Amino acid sequence: MRDKTLIAEAAGEQAQWLDTEYGKLLVFYRPTEAKRTRGVLILFHAAEDPQTWPPILENLRANLPRYGWETLAVTLPQQYPAPVPARPSSSSASSEPAATEQTNTENPAAVASATSAVSSEASAPSSSAASSAVPRETLIQAYVTATFEFLQKKGQFNAVLLVDNSSANPVLAQLLPQIKENVRDPATIDGPIQALVMTNLQSQEPLASSELAAIFTNKQLPVLDVFFTPDDAEQTKARELHRAIAMRQKLDNYLQTSLDSQPKIVETDPRSFLAARVRGFMQRHASGTEVKGNGENKGETSNP
């Protein structure tokens, strides 16, 4: 929590603290830097510490606003908990009880003060503290709710979702049921998101057929499926599986792309292949104009 507070201070106005029932959630909101606001890209990534975000996601977060796409980056609890720190050596461990015993007998007031400080720190609201006691799926559900409430307060309803393969199912499990079939205008999604960008970053966590079928459950939702290096046999197998499930689910707009042959992405490159690919996909399938009506902010999506 202390590290996140320091990061938030360094990030300035981009850092936003959202309230959840499990404590504060640090997100990074970057408003548009263009005359026309097309929508917002919400980036969910399974790296609880913002400073460990991959350069490819930071590239999108930092550079898309100049093209009219706001970005909101949300860090999620990791699929696997961090390793437990090693226990202290026997020499240091043996000296601790002695020191504690001496404090107990010589200065009881100091012990009470220290105990109070530890209790106070433990009770401080933070998503990091909660993540050790609350199931990951429950935390993600709370974070998704807080994220969309934040955007609604800003009058931003034209949203594109970006997830990695580790966070895709727990995030979409909450959002996909809210999407209704739009018979009148199939090009406009009747739901909280207008399109989906899936980044296959965790090669050690390939998505199973059942998971892909759940992700591709709505045939009207446009999907951009992005794969990265190395493009080896395992990735080829995964790409073929993703494409086969998408076709079996009869997705209207499924696009798959690989960055294996592209230059290495750095955070500061506004013309990276990935940024251009994602921007083109969003402008084609989710570019909208925000309008006001009946005294409230409403999102109206129109395809160029």
PDB file of N, CA, C and O in Angstrom, residues 263-288:
ATOM      1  N   PRO A 263       8.898  -4.860 -34.624  1.00  0.00           N
ATOM      2  CA  PRO A 263       9.964  -4.351 -33.749  1.00  0.00           C
ATOM      3  C   PRO A 263       9.530  -4.380 -32.288  1.00  0.00           C
ATOM      4  O   PRO A 263       8.335  -4.332 -31.978  1.00  0.00           O
ATOM      5  N   LYS A 264      10.503  -4.434 -31.412  1.00  0.00           N
ATOM      6  CA  LYS A 264      10.227  -4.459 -29.982  1.00  0.00           C
ATOM      7  C   LYS A 264       9.495  -3.186 -29.572  1.00  0.00           C
ATOM      8  O   LYS A 264       9.870  -2.083 -29.962  1.00  0.00           O
ATOM      9  N   ILE A 265       8.450  -3.338 -28.765  1.00  0.00           N
ATOM     10  CA  ILE A 265       7.639  -2.194 -28.358  1.00  0.00           C
ATOM     11  C   ILE A 265       8.243  -1.538 -27.119  1.00  0.00           C
ATOM     12  O   ILE A 265       8.613  -2.212 -26.158  1.00  0.00           O
ATOM     13  N   VAL A 266       8.346  -0.221 -27.170  1.00  0.00           N
ATOM     14  CA  VAL A 266       8.775   0.550 -26.012  1.00  0.00           C
ATOM     15  C   VAL A 266       7.623   1.465 -25.597  1.00  0.00           C
ATOM     16  O   VAL A 266       6.762   1.815 -26.406  1.00  0.00           O
ATOM     17  N   GLU A 267       7.636   1.871 -24.330  1.00  0.00           N
ATOM     18  CA  GLU A 267       6.507   2.621 -23.789  1.00  0.00           C
ATOM     19  C   GLU A 267       6.267   3.935 -24.510  1.00  0.00           C
ATOM     20  O   GLU A 267       5.131   4.378 -24.666  1.00  0.00           O
ATOM     21  N   THR A 268       7.326   4.593 -24.970  1.00  0.00           N
ATOM     22  CA  THR A 268       7.208   5.961 -25.476  1.00  0.00           C
ATOM     23  C   THR A 268       6.950   6.057 -26.975  1.00  0.00           C
ATOM     24  O   THR A 268       6.897   7.160 -27.503  1.00  0.00           O
ATOM     25  N   ASP A 269       6.796   4.936 -27.665  1.00  0.00           N
ATOM     26  CA  ASP A 269       6.638   4.966 -29.122  1.00  0.00           C
ATOM     27  C   ASP A 269       5.155   5.135 -29.485  1.00  0.00           C
ATOM     28  O   ASP A 269       4.375   4.194 -29.377  1.00  0.00           O
ATOM     29  N   PRO A 270       4.739   6.333 -29.940  1.00  0.00           N
ATOM     30  CA  PRO A 270       3.324   6.549 -30.254  1.00  0.00           C
ATOM     31  C   PRO A 270       2.902   5.899 -31.569  1.00  0.00           C
ATOM     32  O   PRO A 270       1.713   5.825 -31.870  1.00  0.00           O
ATOM     33  N   ARG A 271       3.860   5.434 -32.369  1.00  0.00           N
ATOM     34  CA  ARG A 271       3.552   4.847 -33.669  1.00  0.00           C
ATOM     35  C   ARG A 271       3.837   3.346 -33.717  1.00  0.00           C
ATOM     36  O   ARG A 271       4.124   2.797 -34.775  1.00  0.00           O
ATOM     37  N   SER A 272       3.788   2.707 -32.580  1.00  0.00           N
ATOM     38  CA  SER A 272       4.047   1.271 -32.550  1.00  0.00           C
ATOM     39  C   SER A 272       2.977   0.521 -33.348  1.00  0.00           C
ATOM     40  O   SER A 272       1.837   0.983 -33.502  1.00  0.00           O
ATOM     41  N   PHE A 273       3.358  -0.642 -33.849  1.00  0.00           N
ATOM     42  CA  PHE A 273       2.421  -1.451 -34.636  1.00  0.00           C
ATOM     43  C   PHE A 273       1.203  -1.828 -33.800  1.00  0.00           C
ATOM     44  O   PHE A 273       0.068  -1.790 -34.290  1.00  0.00           O
ATOM     45  N   LEU A 274       1.421  -2.173 -32.535  1.00  0.00           N
ATOM     46  CA  LEU A 274       0.306  -2.582 -31.680  1.00  0.00           C
ATOM     47  C   LEU A 274      -0.668  -1.431 -31.463  1.00  0.00           C
ATOM     48  O   LEU A 274      -1.888  -1.613 -31.561  1.00  0.00           O
ATOM     49  N   ALA A 275      -0.146  -0.240 -31.168  1.00  0.00           N
ATOM     50  CA  ALA A 275      -1.022   0.917 -30.950  1.00  0.00           C
ATOM     51  C   ALA A 275      -1.843   1.214 -32.197  1.00  0.00           C
ATOM     52  O   ALA A 275      -3.045   1.497 -32.120  1.00  0.00           O
ATOM     53  N   ALA A 276      -1.199   1.147 -33.366  1.00  0.00           N
ATOM     54  CA  ALA A 276      -1.912   1.400 -34.617  1.00  0.00           C
ATOM     55  C   ALA A 276      -2.962   0.317 -34.876  1.00  0.00           C
ATOM     56  O   ALA A 276      -4.074   0.610 -35.338  1.00  0.00           O
ATOM     57  N   ARG A 277      -2.622  -0.929 -34.559  1.00  0.00           N
ATOM     58  CA  ARG A 277      -3.552  -2.043 -34.793  1.00  0.00           C
ATOM     59  C   ARG A 277      -4.773  -1.925 -33.880  1.00  0.00           C
ATOM     60  O   ARG A 277      -5.912  -2.097 -34.319  1.00  0.00           O
ATOM     61  N   VAL A 278      -4.532  -1.655 -32.607  1.00  0.00           N
ATOM     62  CA  VAL A 278      -5.637  -1.531 -31.656  1.00  0.00           C
ATOM     63  C   VAL A 278      -6.480  -0.305 -31.985  1.00  0.00           C
ATOM     64  O   VAL A 278      -7.713  -0.356 -31.930  1.00  0.00           O
ATOM     65  N   ARG A 279      -5.821   0.793 -32.334  1.00  0.00           N
ATOM     66  CA  ARG A 279      -6.560   2.018 -32.665  1.00  0.00           C
ATOM     67  C   ARG A 279      -7.446   1.811 -33.891  1.00  0.00           C
ATOM     68  O   ARG A 279      -8.616   2.214 -33.909  1.00  0.00           O
ATOM     69  N   GLY A 280      -6.920   1.175 -34.915  1.00  0.00           N
ATOM     70  CA  GLY A 280      -7.715   0.905 -36.110  1.00  0.00           C
ATOM     71  C   GLY A 280      -8.897   0.002 -35.823  1.00  0.00           C
ATOM     72  O   GLY A 280     -10.005   0.217 -36.330  1.00  0.00           O
ATOM     73  N   PHE A 281      -8.681  -1.017 -34.996  1.00  0.00           N
ATOM     74  CA  PHE A 281      -9.754  -1.933 -34.621  1.00  0.00           C
ATOM     75  C   PHE A 281     -10.855  -1.197 -33.872  1.00  0.00           C
ATOM     76  O   PHE A 281     -12.061  -1.377 -34.149  1.00  0.00           O
ATOM     77  N   MET A 282     -10.478  -0.339 -32.922  1.00  0.00           N
ATOM     78  CA  MET A 282     -11.476   0.384 -32.136  1.00  0.00           C
ATOM     79  C   MET A 282     -12.236   1.396 -32.986  1.00  0.00           C
ATOM     80  O   MET A 282     -13.460   1.547 -32.846  1.00  0.00           O
ATOM     81  N   GLN A 283     -11.536   2.091 -33.850  1.00  0.00           N
ATOM     82  CA  GLN A 283     -12.201   3.089 -34.676  1.00  0.00           C
ATOM     83  C   GLN A 283     -13.183   2.445 -35.653  1.00  0.00           C
ATOM     84  O   GLN A 283     -14.201   3.038 -36.004  1.00  0.00           O
ATOM     85  N   ARG A 284     -12.891   1.235 -36.064  1.00  0.00           N
ATOM     86  CA  ARG A 284     -13.784   0.552 -36.992  1.00  0.00           C
ATOM     87  C   ARG A 284     -15.002  -0.032 -36.292  1.00  0.00           C
ATOM     88  O   ARG A 284     -16.124   0.015 -36.823  1.00  0.00           O
ATOM     89  N   HIS A 285     -14.791  -0.566 -35.086  1.00  0.00           N
ATOM     90  CA  HIS A 285     -15.870  -1.309 -34.442  1.00  0.00           C
ATOM     91  C   HIS A 285     -16.482  -0.617 -33.223  1.00  0.00           C
ATOM     92  O   HIS A 285     -17.532  -1.064 -32.742  1.00  0.00           O
ATOM     93  N   ALA A 286     -15.846   0.434 -32.707  1.00  0.00           N
ATOM     94  CA  ALA A 286     -16.358   1.007 -31.453  1.00  0.00           C
ATOM     95  C   ALA A 286     -16.224   2.506 -31.367  1.00  0.00           C
ATOM     96  O   ALA A 286     -16.375   3.071 -30.283  1.00  0.00           O
ATOM     97  N   SER A 287     -15.933   3.173 -32.453  1.00  0.00           N
ATOM     98  CA  SER A 287     -15.758   4.618 -32.394  1.00  0.00           C
ATOM     99  C   SER A 287     -17.103   5.294 -32.221  1.00  0.00           C
ATOM    100  O   SER A 287     -18.026   5.083 -33.006  1.00  0.00           O
ATOM    101  N   GLY A 288     -17.256   6.093 -31.172  1.00  0.00           N
ATOM    102  CA  GLY A 288     -18.539   6.725 -30.886  1.00  0.00           C
ATOM    103  C   GLY A 288     -18.387   8.179 -30.516  1.00  0.00           C
ATOM    104  O   GLY A 288     -17.290   8.708 -30.381  1.00  0.00           O
TER     105      GLY A 288
END
